[in-house]
Amino acid sequence: MVSHPPSAPPHVTCLGEALIVLSAQRGPLERSSTFTRGAAGAEMNVATTLAALGIATSVITRVGDDGFGRYLTAHLAAAGIDTTAVITDPSRPTGLYVKERSGGTAYPNDLPPGESRMQYYRRESASSAFALDDLARPQVAQVLAKTSVIHVSGITPALSGTSRELVAHLMHGPQRHSFDLNHRPALWSDVPRAADVLADCVRSSSIVLMGLDEADAVFGTASPSQIRAEFPEPEYLVVKNDAHHVTGFHGDVVVEVPSLTVEVVEKIGAGDAFAGGFLAGVAT
């Protein structure tokens, strides 16, 4: 672990995919004629939350040499995030996804009330080309040199074989690591022994967050205690059980907190906001 003076403020770097989101007007996608542009990507959402909470934050990501890439870079900078390690790829486009939202209508293919669906266009995108060579870039090395905590999600190693190599290298590096399982089965469909890759990320991190359902799907663990028994390595392990409770482990201490009852306006990004808030609390 990197040694920092006790008075040194934390500096968190979020490494991962930056995406454009195009939100369709409510109703079936085939009936939508207008879309609202926004910024997305799990680690980028966490970085935005951290910066809003006053934590010094950088991002390491890749975007295309296009208008979407320039928009994402400017958006992150406007949020108070250090973007000096944003890599512009001259030959690959910025990734994006289209979000379809329920319109509450009787039209065929409309989603149930409160539901949304994403269609991703990230294959061969700039972020899918993450590679070990990126660490040799001066701007990336400079950001890592001032970083006390690196945050990554399970989406990043799923993007490509070279992305997995990069994440594996960083996970065994000197910084403290934060990892959100963030399991996306479709991204791992062609990867043998994906659970082993994700388990290595968990064991190499000091701060880990995961949902009980996704942990069961990936590791076959049906309870927080089983997850902790399988992964005793992280200093902090947080298991979210959807609308029921959150179980937190800090060493041998266990705390269970019931979930709040709220009106759900938008599910997408809730886990990233939770990760950012928790990380801001334990990184200081």
Short mmCIF file of C-alpha atoms in Angstrom, two decimals:
data_model
loop_
_atom_site.label_atom_id
_atom_site.label_comp_id
_atom_site.label_asym_id
_atom_site.label_seq_id
_atom_site.Cartn_x
_atom_site.Cartn_y
_atom_site.Cartn_z
CA MET A 1 0.00 0.00 0.00
CA VAL A 2 1.22 3.51 -0.80
CA SER A 3 2.34 5.45 2.28
CA HIS A 4 0.74 8.90 2.59
CA PRO A 5 1.27 11.44 5.37
CA PRO A 6 -1.59 11.30 7.91
CA SER A 7 -2.67 14.82 6.94
CA ALA A 8 -2.68 14.11 3.19
CA PRO A 9 -6.24 14.32 1.82
CA PRO A 10 -7.45 11.30 -0.15
CA HIS A 11 -7.30 11.33 -3.93
CA VAL A 12 -9.56 8.81 -5.66
CA THR A 13 -9.11 7.81 -9.29
CA CYS A 14 -11.96 6.06 -11.09
CA LEU A 15 -10.87 3.92 -14.03
CA GLY A 16 -13.46 2.73 -16.49
CA GLU A 17 -15.74 3.29 -19.42
CA ALA A 18 -17.16 6.70 -20.29
CA LEU A 19 -20.41 6.50 -22.22
CA ILE A 20 -22.95 8.76 -23.84
CA VAL A 21 -26.55 7.98 -22.89
CA LEU A 22 -29.33 8.93 -25.28
CA SER A 23 -32.60 8.88 -23.33
CA ALA A 24 -35.60 8.37 -25.56
CA GLN A 25 -38.90 10.07 -24.94
CA ARG A 26 -41.19 7.87 -22.88
CA GLY A 27 -42.86 4.99 -24.64
CA PRO A 28 -41.74 2.29 -27.10
CA LEU A 29 -38.46 3.10 -28.79
CA GLU A 30 -39.99 2.83 -32.23
CA ARG A 31 -42.28 5.74 -31.39
CA SER A 32 -39.53 8.03 -30.06
CA SER A 33 -38.43 10.87 -32.32
CA THR A 34 -36.36 12.83 -29.80
CA PHE A 35 -33.51 11.84 -27.48
CA THR A 36 -31.82 13.67 -24.61
CA ARG A 37 -28.03 13.39 -24.43
CA GLY A 38 -26.27 12.72 -21.13
CA ALA A 39 -23.09 11.31 -19.63
CA ALA A 40 -22.86 7.79 -18.23
CA GLY A 41 -20.54 4.94 -17.29
CA ALA A 42 -20.40 3.31 -13.84
CA GLU A 43 -17.02 4.65 -12.79
CA MET A 44 -17.78 8.08 -14.24
CA ASN A 45 -20.96 8.21 -12.14
CA VAL A 46 -18.95 7.33 -9.02
CA ALA A 47 -16.38 10.01 -9.86
CA THR A 48 -19.13 12.62 -10.23
CA THR A 49 -20.56 11.67 -6.83
CA LEU A 50 -17.15 11.81 -5.15
CA ALA A 51 -16.36 15.23 -6.61
CA ALA A 52 -19.76 16.54 -5.48
CA LEU A 53 -18.93 15.37 -1.95
CA GLY A 54 -15.65 17.29 -1.95
CA ILE A 55 -13.25 14.40 -2.61
CA ALA A 56 -10.32 15.11 -4.95
CA THR A 57 -11.12 12.88 -7.91
CA SER A 58 -9.53 11.93 -11.23
CA VAL A 59 -10.70 9.66 -14.02
CA ILE A 60 -8.78 7.40 -16.37
CA THR A 61 -10.92 6.65 -19.38
CA ARG A 62 -10.88 6.54 -23.18
CA VAL A 63 -13.10 8.48 -25.58
CA GLY A 64 -13.22 8.90 -29.31
CA ASP A 65 -11.90 11.91 -31.18
CA ASP A 66 -15.46 13.03 -31.79
CA GLY A 67 -18.09 15.39 -30.45
CA PHE A 68 -19.38 12.87 -27.93
CA GLY A 69 -15.88 12.40 -26.53
CA ARG A 70 -15.35 16.13 -26.22
CA TYR A 71 -18.73 16.49 -24.52
CA LEU A 72 -17.89 13.79 -21.95
CA THR A 73 -14.52 15.32 -21.16
CA ALA A 74 -16.04 18.77 -20.70
CA HIS A 75 -18.91 17.37 -18.62
CA LEU A 76 -16.53 15.60 -16.23
CA ALA A 77 -14.30 18.68 -15.93
CA ALA A 78 -17.33 20.88 -15.18
CA ALA A 79 -18.18 18.50 -12.33
CA GLY A 80 -14.82 19.27 -10.71
CA ILE A 81 -13.08 16.07 -11.83
CA ASP A 82 -9.46 15.98 -13.00
CA THR A 83 -9.59 14.90 -16.66
CA THR A 84 -5.88 15.05 -17.50
CA ALA A 85 -5.82 11.24 -17.89
CA VAL A 86 -8.70 11.09 -20.38
CA ILE A 87 -7.24 9.37 -23.47
CA THR A 88 -8.53 10.41 -26.88
CA ASP A 89 -8.52 7.55 -29.37
CA PRO A 90 -8.20 8.77 -32.98
CA SER A 91 -9.52 5.57 -34.57
CA ARG A 92 -12.37 4.35 -32.30
CA PRO A 93 -15.66 6.05 -31.47
CA THR A 94 -17.02 7.02 -28.08
CA GLY A 95 -19.35 4.30 -26.79
CA LEU A 96 -23.00 4.98 -26.14
CA TYR A 97 -26.27 3.43 -25.10
CA VAL A 98 -29.91 4.23 -25.73
CA LYS A 99 -32.27 4.22 -22.75
CA GLU A 100 -35.88 3.27 -23.39
CA ARG A 101 -38.35 4.28 -20.68
CA SER A 102 -41.88 3.22 -19.90
CA GLY A 103 -44.58 5.52 -21.16
CA GLY A 104 -47.36 3.83 -19.21
CA THR A 105 -49.31 3.29 -22.42
CA ALA A 106 -51.09 0.35 -24.01
CA TYR A 107 -48.88 0.49 -27.10
CA PRO A 108 -47.26 -2.82 -28.01
CA ASN A 109 -43.68 -3.14 -26.66
CA ASP A 110 -44.13 -0.39 -24.07
CA LEU A 111 -42.40 -1.30 -20.83
CA PRO A 112 -44.24 -1.75 -17.51
CA PRO A 113 -44.61 1.43 -15.41
CA GLY A 114 -41.37 2.53 -13.78
CA GLU A 115 -39.20 0.25 -15.89
CA SER A 116 -36.43 1.14 -18.34
CA ARG A 117 -34.26 -0.79 -20.79
CA MET A 118 -30.81 -0.10 -22.23
CA GLN A 119 -29.41 -0.93 -25.64
CA TYR A 120 -25.61 -0.64 -25.74
CA TYR A 121 -23.39 0.29 -28.68
CA ARG A 122 -19.93 -0.19 -27.18
CA ARG A 123 -18.29 -2.89 -29.32
CA GLU A 124 -14.97 -1.61 -30.75
CA SER A 125 -15.44 1.65 -28.82
CA ALA A 126 -12.53 3.68 -27.48
CA SER A 127 -13.06 2.36 -23.94
CA SER A 128 -13.01 -1.26 -25.10
CA ALA A 129 -9.38 -0.68 -26.18
CA PHE A 130 -8.03 -0.17 -22.65
CA ALA A 131 -4.56 -1.78 -22.58
CA LEU A 132 -1.41 -1.97 -20.46
CA ASP A 133 0.25 0.50 -22.81
CA ASP A 134 -2.12 3.17 -21.50
CA LEU A 135 -0.28 3.12 -18.17
CA ALA A 136 2.89 4.29 -19.91
CA ARG A 137 1.22 7.51 -21.03
CA PRO A 138 2.73 10.40 -19.03
CA GLN A 139 -0.65 11.89 -18.09
CA VAL A 140 -1.88 8.53 -16.74
CA ALA A 141 1.32 7.92 -14.76
CA GLN A 142 1.07 11.39 -13.22
CA VAL A 143 -2.49 10.78 -12.06
CA LEU A 144 -1.65 7.38 -10.59
CA ALA A 145 1.30 8.89 -8.72
CA LYS A 146 -1.05 11.12 -6.69
CA THR A 147 -3.78 8.50 -6.27
CA SER A 148 -4.48 6.96 -2.88
CA VAL A 149 -7.52 4.86 -3.93
CA ILE A 150 -8.36 3.40 -7.35
CA HIS A 151 -12.01 2.56 -7.99
CA VAL A 152 -12.99 0.04 -10.68
CA SER A 153 -16.17 -1.89 -11.38
CA GLY A 154 -16.70 -5.36 -12.84
CA ILE A 155 -17.74 -3.77 -16.12
CA THR A 156 -14.21 -2.64 -16.99
CA PRO A 157 -12.47 -6.05 -17.09
CA ALA A 158 -15.41 -7.38 -19.12
CA LEU A 159 -14.90 -4.92 -21.97
CA SER A 160 -12.03 -6.81 -23.65
CA GLY A 161 -9.06 -9.06 -23.04
CA THR A 162 -6.71 -6.08 -22.96
CA SER A 163 -8.98 -4.36 -20.42
CA ARG A 164 -8.73 -7.44 -18.19
CA GLU A 165 -4.94 -7.32 -18.41
CA LEU A 166 -4.93 -3.67 -17.41
CA VAL A 167 -7.27 -4.18 -14.45
CA ALA A 168 -5.34 -7.24 -13.24
CA HIS A 169 -2.10 -5.25 -13.34
CA LEU A 170 -3.56 -2.33 -11.41
CA MET A 171 -5.25 -4.59 -8.85
CA HIS A 172 -1.87 -5.91 -7.82
CA GLY A 173 -0.30 -2.46 -7.74
CA PRO A 174 0.59 -0.32 -4.72
CA GLN A 175 -2.59 1.76 -4.35
CA ARG A 176 -5.60 0.94 -2.20
CA HIS A 177 -8.37 -0.54 -4.34
CA SER A 178 -12.14 -0.17 -4.38
CA PHE A 179 -14.20 -2.62 -6.45
CA ASP A 180 -17.91 -2.71 -7.26
CA LEU A 181 -18.91 -6.13 -8.67
CA ASN A 182 -21.46 -4.52 -11.01
CA HIS A 183 -22.01 -7.82 -12.84
CA ARG A 184 -23.23 -7.58 -16.44
CA PRO A 185 -23.75 -11.17 -17.69
CA ALA A 186 -23.98 -10.20 -21.37
CA LEU A 187 -20.48 -8.73 -21.29
CA TRP A 188 -19.02 -11.97 -19.89
CA SER A 189 -20.85 -14.42 -22.18
CA ASP A 190 -17.74 -15.20 -24.25
CA VAL A 191 -15.25 -15.19 -21.37
CA PRO A 192 -14.39 -18.57 -19.80
CA ARG A 193 -14.02 -18.62 -16.00
CA ALA A 194 -15.35 -15.07 -15.64
CA ALA A 195 -16.09 -15.76 -11.96
CA ASP A 196 -12.37 -16.34 -11.35
CA VAL A 197 -11.52 -12.95 -12.88
CA LEU A 198 -14.06 -11.18 -10.69
CA ALA A 199 -13.06 -13.13 -7.59
CA ASP A 200 -9.45 -12.03 -8.06
CA CYS A 201 -10.63 -8.40 -8.23
CA VAL A 202 -12.57 -8.85 -4.99
CA ARG A 203 -9.66 -10.46 -3.16
CA SER A 204 -7.23 -7.79 -4.36
CA SER A 205 -9.38 -4.89 -3.09
CA SER A 206 -9.68 -3.35 0.36
CA ILE A 207 -13.15 -1.88 -0.34
CA VAL A 208 -15.74 -4.08 -2.09
CA LEU A 209 -19.42 -3.57 -2.89
CA MET A 210 -21.82 -6.08 -4.42
CA GLY A 211 -25.49 -6.97 -4.60
CA LEU A 212 -26.66 -10.17 -2.94
CA ASP A 213 -28.36 -11.30 -6.15
CA GLU A 214 -25.32 -10.73 -8.36
CA ALA A 215 -23.01 -12.41 -5.83
CA ASP A 216 -25.29 -15.45 -5.94
CA ALA A 217 -25.24 -15.44 -9.75
CA VAL A 218 -21.44 -15.12 -9.99
CA PHE A 219 -20.12 -16.94 -6.93
CA GLY A 220 -23.06 -19.08 -5.79
CA THR A 221 -23.18 -17.36 -2.39
CA ALA A 222 -26.69 -17.04 -0.98
CA SER A 223 -26.15 -14.85 2.11
CA PRO A 224 -23.88 -12.02 3.29
CA SER A 225 -22.18 -14.37 5.76
CA GLN A 226 -21.38 -16.82 2.97
CA ILE A 227 -19.94 -13.99 0.88
CA ARG A 228 -17.75 -12.89 3.78
CA ALA A 229 -16.57 -16.45 4.37
CA GLU A 230 -15.66 -16.73 0.69
CA PHE A 231 -13.94 -13.33 0.64
CA PRO A 232 -12.30 -12.50 3.99
CA GLU A 233 -9.62 -10.33 2.33
CA PRO A 234 -11.36 -6.94 1.85
CA GLU A 235 -11.19 -4.60 4.83
CA TYR A 236 -14.64 -3.29 3.92
CA LEU A 237 -17.25 -5.57 2.31
CA VAL A 238 -20.74 -4.20 1.63
CA VAL A 239 -23.57 -6.48 0.50
CA LYS A 240 -26.74 -4.81 -0.78
CA ASN A 241 -30.01 -6.76 -0.62
CA ASP A 242 -32.15 -4.56 -2.86
CA ALA A 243 -35.14 -3.13 -0.97
CA HIS A 244 -34.48 -5.09 2.25
CA HIS A 245 -31.17 -4.21 3.92
CA VAL A 246 -27.47 -3.58 3.52
CA THR A 247 -24.91 -5.66 5.40
CA GLY A 248 -21.50 -4.11 5.99
CA PHE A 249 -18.38 -5.91 7.18
CA HIS A 250 -15.36 -4.03 8.54
CA GLY A 251 -12.86 -6.60 9.66
CA ASP A 252 -14.78 -8.75 12.16
CA VAL A 253 -17.46 -6.12 12.78
CA VAL A 254 -20.84 -6.67 11.09
CA VAL A 255 -23.53 -3.99 10.72
CA GLU A 256 -26.93 -4.44 9.09
CA VAL A 257 -28.93 -1.39 8.05
CA PRO A 258 -32.52 -1.62 6.75
CA SER A 259 -33.24 -0.04 3.40
CA LEU A 260 -35.15 3.22 3.27
CA THR A 261 -38.66 3.25 1.85
CA VAL A 262 -38.67 5.74 -1.01
CA GLU A 263 -40.50 6.44 -4.22
CA VAL A 264 -38.33 5.09 -7.02
CA VAL A 265 -37.98 7.67 -9.77
CA GLU A 266 -35.04 6.11 -11.64
CA LYS A 267 -33.18 2.88 -10.83
CA ILE A 268 -30.27 3.39 -13.23
CA GLY A 269 -27.21 4.78 -11.46
CA ALA A 270 -28.49 4.19 -7.91
CA GLY A 271 -25.74 1.67 -7.20
CA ASP A 272 -23.08 4.05 -8.49
CA ALA A 273 -24.36 6.84 -6.25
CA PHE A 274 -24.28 4.45 -3.28
CA ALA A 275 -20.71 3.42 -4.13
CA GLY A 276 -19.60 7.05 -4.39
CA GLY A 277 -21.16 7.96 -1.06
CA PHE A 278 -19.71 4.97 0.75
CA LEU A 279 -16.27 5.47 -0.78
CA ALA A 280 -16.27 9.14 0.21
CA GLY A 281 -16.97 8.10 3.78
CA VAL A 282 -14.26 5.46 4.15
CA ALA A 283 -11.56 7.11 2.02
CA THR A 284 -11.18 10.12 4.33
#
